[in-house]
Every structure is written in structure tokens, then in C-alpha cells.
PDB file of C-alpha atoms in Angstrom:
ATOM      1  CA  MET O   1     -46.873 -22.616  -6.208  1.00 51.00           C
ATOM      2  CA  ALA O   2     -49.086 -22.384  -2.828  1.00 52.00           C
ATOM      3  CA  ARG O   3     -52.879 -20.989  -2.237  1.00 56.00           C
ATOM      4  CA  SER O   4     -52.776 -17.708  -0.849  1.00 67.00           C
ATOM      5  CA  ASN O   5     -54.918 -14.986  -0.406  1.00 77.00           C
ATOM      6  CA  LEU O   6     -56.509 -12.992  -2.665  1.00 80.00           C
ATOM      7  CA  SER O   7     -54.640 -10.205  -1.942  1.00 82.00           C
ATOM      8  CA  ASP O   8     -51.682 -11.582  -2.466  1.00 83.00           C
ATOM      9  CA  CYS O   9     -52.644 -12.961  -6.106  1.00 81.00           C
ATOM     10  CA  PHE O  10     -53.238  -9.418  -6.940  1.00 84.00           C
ATOM     11  CA  ARG O  11     -50.744  -7.836  -5.678  1.00 86.00           C
ATOM     12  CA  LEU O  12     -48.589 -10.181  -7.257  1.00 89.00           C
ATOM     13  CA  ALA O  13     -50.558  -9.477 -10.637  1.00 88.00           C
ATOM     14  CA  SER O  14     -50.784  -5.611 -10.286  1.00 90.00           C
ATOM     15  CA  ILE O  15     -45.763  -6.484 -10.127  1.00 91.00           C
ATOM     16  CA  LEU O  16     -46.155  -7.920 -12.189  1.00 92.00           C
ATOM     17  CA  ALA O  17     -48.477  -5.895 -15.139  1.00 92.00           C
ATOM     18  CA  VAL O  18     -46.117  -2.264 -13.548  1.00 92.00           C
ATOM     19  CA  SER O  19     -43.356  -4.060 -14.478  1.00 91.00           C
ATOM     20  CA  PHE O  20     -44.092  -5.251 -17.647  1.00 89.00           C
ATOM     21  CA  PHE O  21     -45.293  -2.086 -19.115  1.00 92.00           C
ATOM     22  CA  GLU O  22     -42.225   0.050 -17.443  1.00 91.00           C
ATOM     23  CA  LEU O  23     -40.168  -2.503 -19.390  1.00 89.00           C
ATOM     24  CA  GLN O  24     -42.241  -2.284 -22.191  1.00 87.00           C
ATOM     25  CA  ASN O  25     -42.276   1.598 -22.164  1.00 91.00           C
ATOM     26  CA  ILE O  26     -38.247   1.663 -22.934  1.00 89.00           C
ATOM     27  CA  SER O  27     -38.970  -0.437 -25.802  1.00 88.00           C
ATOM     28  CA  SER O  28     -36.580  -3.449 -24.170  1.00 88.00           C
ATOM     29  CA  LEU O  29     -38.125  -7.155 -24.442  1.00 88.00           C
ATOM     30  CA  HIS O  30     -37.489  -9.696 -21.502  1.00 88.00           C
ATOM     31  CA  LYS O  31     -37.647 -12.436 -24.253  1.00 87.00           C
ATOM     32  CA  TYR O  32     -38.252 -15.214 -21.505  1.00 87.00           C
ATOM     33  CA  PHE O  33     -40.743 -14.696 -18.627  1.00 92.00           C
ATOM     34  CA  ASN O  34     -42.087 -17.584 -16.952  1.00 93.00           C
ATOM     35  CA  SER O  35     -43.499 -18.259 -13.007  1.00 92.00           C
ATOM     36  CA  ASP O  36     -39.471 -19.112 -12.386  1.00 93.00           C
ATOM     37  CA  ASN O  37     -38.716 -15.224 -12.792  1.00 92.00           C
ATOM     38  CA  ILE O  38     -40.142 -14.085 -10.604  1.00 93.00           C
ATOM     39  CA  LEU O  39     -37.758 -13.885  -7.302  1.00 92.00           C
ATOM     40  CA  TYR O  40     -40.079 -13.771  -4.064  1.00 89.00           C
ATOM     41  CA  PHE O  41     -38.719 -12.919  -0.708  1.00 88.00           C
ATOM     42  CA  ALA O  42     -40.452 -13.653   3.078  1.00 86.00           C
ATOM     43  CA  ASN O  43     -39.896 -10.854   5.509  1.00 83.00           C
ATOM     44  CA  SER O  44     -38.817 -12.343   9.444  1.00 86.00           C
ATOM     45  CA  ALA O  45     -41.660 -14.251  10.191  1.00 88.00           C
ATOM     46  CA  GLY O  46     -40.847 -16.666   7.195  1.00 86.00           C
ATOM     47  CA  GLU O  47     -44.499 -15.160   5.469  1.00 85.00           C
ATOM     48  CA  VAL O  48     -44.343 -14.371   1.526  1.00 85.00           C
ATOM     49  CA  SER O  49     -43.579 -11.056   0.875  1.00 81.00           C
ATOM     50  CA  PHE O  50     -45.900 -10.368  -2.376  1.00 83.00           C
ATOM     51  CA  SER O  51     -45.385  -7.286  -3.113  1.00 81.00           C
ATOM     52  CA  GLU O  52     -41.324  -7.001  -2.239  1.00 85.00           C
ATOM     53  CA  SER O  53     -41.501  -9.145  -5.677  1.00 88.00           C
ATOM     54  CA  LEU O  54     -38.577  -8.780  -8.500  1.00 89.00           C
ATOM     55  CA  VAL O  55     -38.434  -9.618 -12.109  1.00 90.00           C
ATOM     56  CA  SER O  56     -35.333 -11.520 -12.763  1.00 90.00           C
ATOM     57  CA  GLY O  57     -34.182 -14.024 -15.833  1.00 86.00           C
ATOM     58  CA  PHE O  58     -32.766 -11.262 -18.006  1.00 85.00           C
ATOM     59  CA  GLU O  59     -30.645 -13.390 -19.653  1.00 79.00           C
ATOM     60  CA  PHE O  60     -31.968 -13.065 -23.139  1.00 77.00           C
ATOM     61  CA  SER O  61     -33.517  -9.712 -22.992  1.00 79.00           C
ATOM     62  CA  ARG O  62     -32.682  -6.863 -25.080  1.00 77.00           C
ATOM     63  CA  ARG O  63     -33.881  -3.505 -27.039  1.00 75.00           C
ATOM     64  CA  ASP O  64     -36.909  -3.644 -29.328  1.00 76.00           C
ATOM     65  CA  LYS O  65     -35.122  -2.414 -32.416  1.00 70.00           C
ATOM     66  CA  VAL O  66     -34.962  -2.691 -35.938  1.00 66.00           C
ATOM     67  CA  GLY O  67     -31.386  -5.261 -36.588  1.00 62.00           C
ATOM     68  CA  GLN O  68     -31.176  -6.183 -33.215  1.00 62.00           C
ATOM     69  CA  VAL O  69     -29.801  -9.661 -32.907  1.00 60.00           C
ATOM     70  CA  SER O  70     -31.694 -12.198 -30.571  1.00 58.00           C
ATOM     71  CA  LEU O  71     -29.436 -15.257 -29.022  1.00 56.00           C
ATOM     72  CA  GLN O  72     -30.157 -18.252 -30.077  1.00 62.00           C
ATOM     73  CA  MET O  73     -32.216 -20.512 -27.021  1.00 61.00           C
ATOM     74  CA  ARG O  74     -31.685 -23.982 -26.039  1.00 67.00           C
ATOM     75  CA  ARG O  75     -34.931 -25.885 -25.934  1.00 71.00           C
ATOM     76  CA  SER O  76     -36.521 -26.494 -22.201  1.00 75.00           C
ATOM     77  CA  PRO O  77     -39.555 -26.938 -20.152  1.00 77.00           C
ATOM     78  CA  LEU O  78     -40.366 -24.052 -19.777  1.00 81.00           C
ATOM     79  CA  ASP O  79     -41.135 -22.826 -23.713  1.00 84.00           C
ATOM     80  CA  ILE O  80     -44.260 -23.453 -22.924  1.00 88.00           C
ATOM     81  CA  TYR O  81     -44.164 -20.095 -21.591  1.00 89.00           C
ATOM     82  CA  TYR O  82     -42.918 -18.718 -25.814  1.00 88.00           C
ATOM     83  CA  HIS O  83     -46.619 -17.273 -28.020  1.00 89.00           C
ATOM     84  CA  PRO O  84     -48.105 -20.480 -30.420  1.00 89.00           C
ATOM     85  CA  ASP O  85     -46.776 -19.152 -33.252  1.00 87.00           C
ATOM     86  CA  LEU O  86     -42.610 -18.926 -31.452  1.00 84.00           C
ATOM     87  CA  ARG O  87     -43.785 -22.676 -30.477  1.00 83.00           C
ATOM     88  CA  GLN O  88     -44.211 -23.586 -33.789  1.00 80.00           C
ATOM     89  CA  ALA O  89     -41.788 -22.069 -34.916  1.00 74.00           C
ATOM     90  CA  ARG O  90     -38.977 -23.567 -33.144  1.00 68.00           C
ATOM     91  CA  SER O  91     -40.258 -27.173 -32.756  1.00 68.00           C
ATOM     92  CA  SER O  92     -40.805 -26.835 -37.314  1.00 68.00           C
ATOM     93  CA  SER O  93     -37.571 -26.093 -40.230  1.00 66.00           C
ATOM     94  CA  ALA O  94     -39.850 -22.749 -40.325  1.00 67.00           C
ATOM     95  CA  GLU O  95     -37.600 -19.347 -40.128  1.00 75.00           C
ATOM     96  CA  GLN O  96     -38.223 -17.922 -36.182  1.00 75.00           C
ATOM     97  CA  PRO O  97     -40.562 -15.161 -36.515  1.00 79.00           C
ATOM     98  CA  ALA O  98     -39.064 -11.960 -35.736  1.00 80.00           C
ATOM     99  CA  TYR O  99     -39.581 -11.275 -31.390  1.00 83.00           C
ATOM    100  CA  THR O 100     -42.524  -8.073 -30.089  1.00 85.00           C
ATOM    101  CA  MET O 101     -43.454  -6.801 -27.491  1.00 89.00           C
ATOM    102  CA  LEU O 102     -46.756  -9.236 -28.531  1.00 92.00           C
ATOM    103  CA  TYR O 103     -44.960 -12.432 -27.919  1.00 91.00           C
ATOM    104  CA  ASP O 104     -43.549 -10.952 -23.708  1.00 92.00           C
ATOM    105  CA  VAL O 105     -47.441 -10.421 -23.194  1.00 94.00           C
ATOM    106  CA  TYR O 106     -48.393 -13.685 -24.058  1.00 94.00           C
ATOM    107  CA  SER O 107     -45.739 -14.987 -21.479  1.00 94.00           C
ATOM    108  CA  LEU O 108     -46.930 -12.437 -19.062  1.00 94.00           C
ATOM    109  CA  TRP O 109     -50.538 -13.329 -19.770  1.00 92.00           C
ATOM    110  CA  LEU O 110     -49.963 -17.186 -19.075  1.00 94.00           C
ATOM    111  CA  VAL O 111     -47.884 -16.216 -15.872  1.00 93.00           C
ATOM    112  CA  LEU O 112     -51.217 -14.246 -14.828  1.00 91.00           C
ATOM    113  CA  PHE O 113     -52.959 -17.478 -15.542  1.00 90.00           C
ATOM    114  CA  GLU O 114     -51.046 -18.406 -13.108  1.00 90.00           C
ATOM    115  CA  THR O 115     -51.277 -16.345 -10.424  1.00 87.00           C
ATOM    116  CA  GLY O 116     -55.057 -16.610 -10.433  1.00 85.00           C
ATOM    117  CA  MET O 117     -55.174 -19.991  -9.891  1.00 84.00           C
ATOM    118  CA  TRP O 118     -52.239 -20.924  -7.735  1.00 83.00           C
ATOM    119  CA  SER O 119     -51.150 -23.400 -10.164  1.00 86.00           C
ATOM    120  CA  ARG O 120     -48.066 -24.339 -13.260  1.00 89.00           C
ATOM    121  CA  VAL O 121     -49.771 -24.298 -16.662  1.00 90.00           C
ATOM    122  CA  ASP O 122     -47.917 -26.692 -17.182  1.00 85.00           C
ATOM    123  CA  GLY O 123     -50.047 -28.793 -15.104  1.00 82.00           C
ATOM    124  CA  PHE O 124     -52.807 -28.345 -18.488  1.00 79.00           C
ATOM    125  CA  LEU O 125     -50.299 -29.844 -21.299  1.00 80.00           C
ATOM    126  CA  GLU O 126     -50.490 -33.508 -22.536  1.00 80.00           C
ATOM    127  CA  PRO O 127     -48.965 -35.082 -24.332  1.00 76.00           C
ATOM    128  CA  GLU O 128     -48.430 -34.143 -28.688  1.00 81.00           C
ATOM    129  CA  ILE O 129     -50.949 -31.207 -27.967  1.00 85.00           C
ATOM    130  CA  THR O 130     -49.874 -28.217 -30.048  1.00 87.00           C
ATOM    131  CA  ALA O 131     -49.288 -24.703 -28.894  1.00 87.00           C
ATOM    132  CA  GLY O 132     -52.542 -23.507 -30.321  1.00 88.00           C
ATOM    133  CA  GLU O 133     -54.299 -26.190 -27.974  1.00 90.00           C
ATOM    134  CA  PHE O 134     -52.576 -25.433 -25.192  1.00 89.00           C
ATOM    135  CA  ARG O 135     -53.515 -22.323 -25.622  1.00 91.00           C
ATOM    136  CA  ALA O 136     -56.920 -22.898 -25.681  1.00 91.00           C
ATOM    137  CA  ARG O 137     -57.174 -25.110 -22.767  1.00 90.00           C
ATOM    138  CA  VAL O 138     -55.881 -22.301 -20.994  1.00 90.00           C
ATOM    139  CA  LEU O 139     -58.352 -19.733 -22.188  1.00 90.00           C
ATOM    140  CA  THR O 140     -61.104 -22.072 -21.655  1.00 89.00           C
ATOM    141  CA  CYS O 141     -59.840 -22.559 -18.059  1.00 87.00           C
ATOM    142  CA  VAL O 142     -59.472 -19.322 -18.015  1.00 84.00           C
ATOM    143  CA  GLU O 143     -63.316 -18.534 -18.826  1.00 84.00           C
ATOM    144  CA  GLN O 144     -64.980 -21.712 -16.652  1.00 83.00           C
ATOM    145  CA  ASN O 145     -63.219 -21.412 -13.478  1.00 82.00           C
ATOM    146  CA  LEU O 146     -61.565 -18.109 -12.706  1.00 78.00           C
ATOM    147  CA  LEU O 147     -64.163 -16.242 -12.249  1.00 72.00           C
ATOM    148  CA  MET O 148     -65.042 -18.804  -8.846  1.00 72.00           C
ATOM    149  CA  LEU O 149     -61.564 -18.138  -7.761  1.00 74.00           C
ATOM    150  CA  ILE O 150     -60.933 -14.835  -8.401  1.00 72.00           C
ATOM    151  CA  GLY O 151     -63.357 -12.538  -9.358  1.00 68.00           C
ATOM    152  CA  ASP O 152     -64.087 -10.769 -12.701  1.00 67.00           C
ATOM    153  CA  GLY O 153     -61.700  -8.447 -11.825  1.00 64.00           C
ATOM    154  CA  HIS O 154     -58.292  -9.958 -12.382  1.00 59.00           C
ATOM    155  CA  ARG O 155     -60.017 -12.878 -14.937  1.00 57.00           C
ATOM    156  CA  ASP O 156     -60.666  -9.767 -17.101  1.00 65.00           C
ATOM    157  CA  VAL O 157     -57.043  -8.850 -17.533  1.00 61.00           C
ATOM    158  CA  VAL O 158     -56.686 -11.899 -17.612  1.00 58.00           C
TER     159      VAL O 158
END
């Protein structure tokens, strides 16, 4: 993710937060949100217009209602955007917990972290790191680095 100005960071974060608010407002789950699901468009000068960004990747989305069935997804490097509870269940023979809005919020949190850092979250991965350790590493970075990069308003949201 190329670094842009702070206004772009805030604009993109706002668009993403509002998109998820609207999605949750209609009781729907995205279920596979990650930074690859953000579409950026360039203006006629070739500059990315963050105010025109869209959320995509709704192949696995569904309504958040009792009895709704979720499709089983193949493992992917993008599984790092899953909540630690889901990642732990996927890596073991444990039964998969029911997907909730909280899990979408976790994915959004990671993407908001990426917008603040202007870098992908997979750079915080190491071989054999657990989902909980990964989450703790990102939290530490939020506490130690985001204030300096984007100020306390965005950092506190993340």
C-alpha cells in the first residue's frame, strides 16, 4: 500500500467504517473482509481518489440470522484477517464457532490498522505465530506507532 497523505487515510477509514455500519445496520455479515476487498479508482490525472473507494468481496456474505448456513472456505493467506477464535478453530479439529458481527469488526480493525500504517498487516506475521500472538503484536504496534503516524483520533478508533 503506497503511503498517501493523512487526509486520504482519514477519508478511507471513514468510508470503510460507514460501509460496515451500513452492512451491520441491515443485519448482514461480510465474512471475508480484508484489504484486497477495497476497490480504488483513479481520476483522470491517474491519482487514486480515496473518496470513491468501494468495499467488494461479498462472495461469502450472508444475513445474520439464526439458521443461516455459511459456505466452508478454503484456507488462504488472507485468513490472518479472521478473528483469533476463528483462526484457532480452523487450525484444529475443533468445531467452527458461529460467525458473528464481532468477527467482521475484527477484520475491519485490521484494515483500519493497515490504513493508519499504510502497509499490509501480513508484515507482522512470523512462522508459527499463533492467532493470539499476532493480535497482540498488532495491538502493541497500535499503541507504540499509530499515534506518531496518524494522531490520537484515528489511533483511538483503531
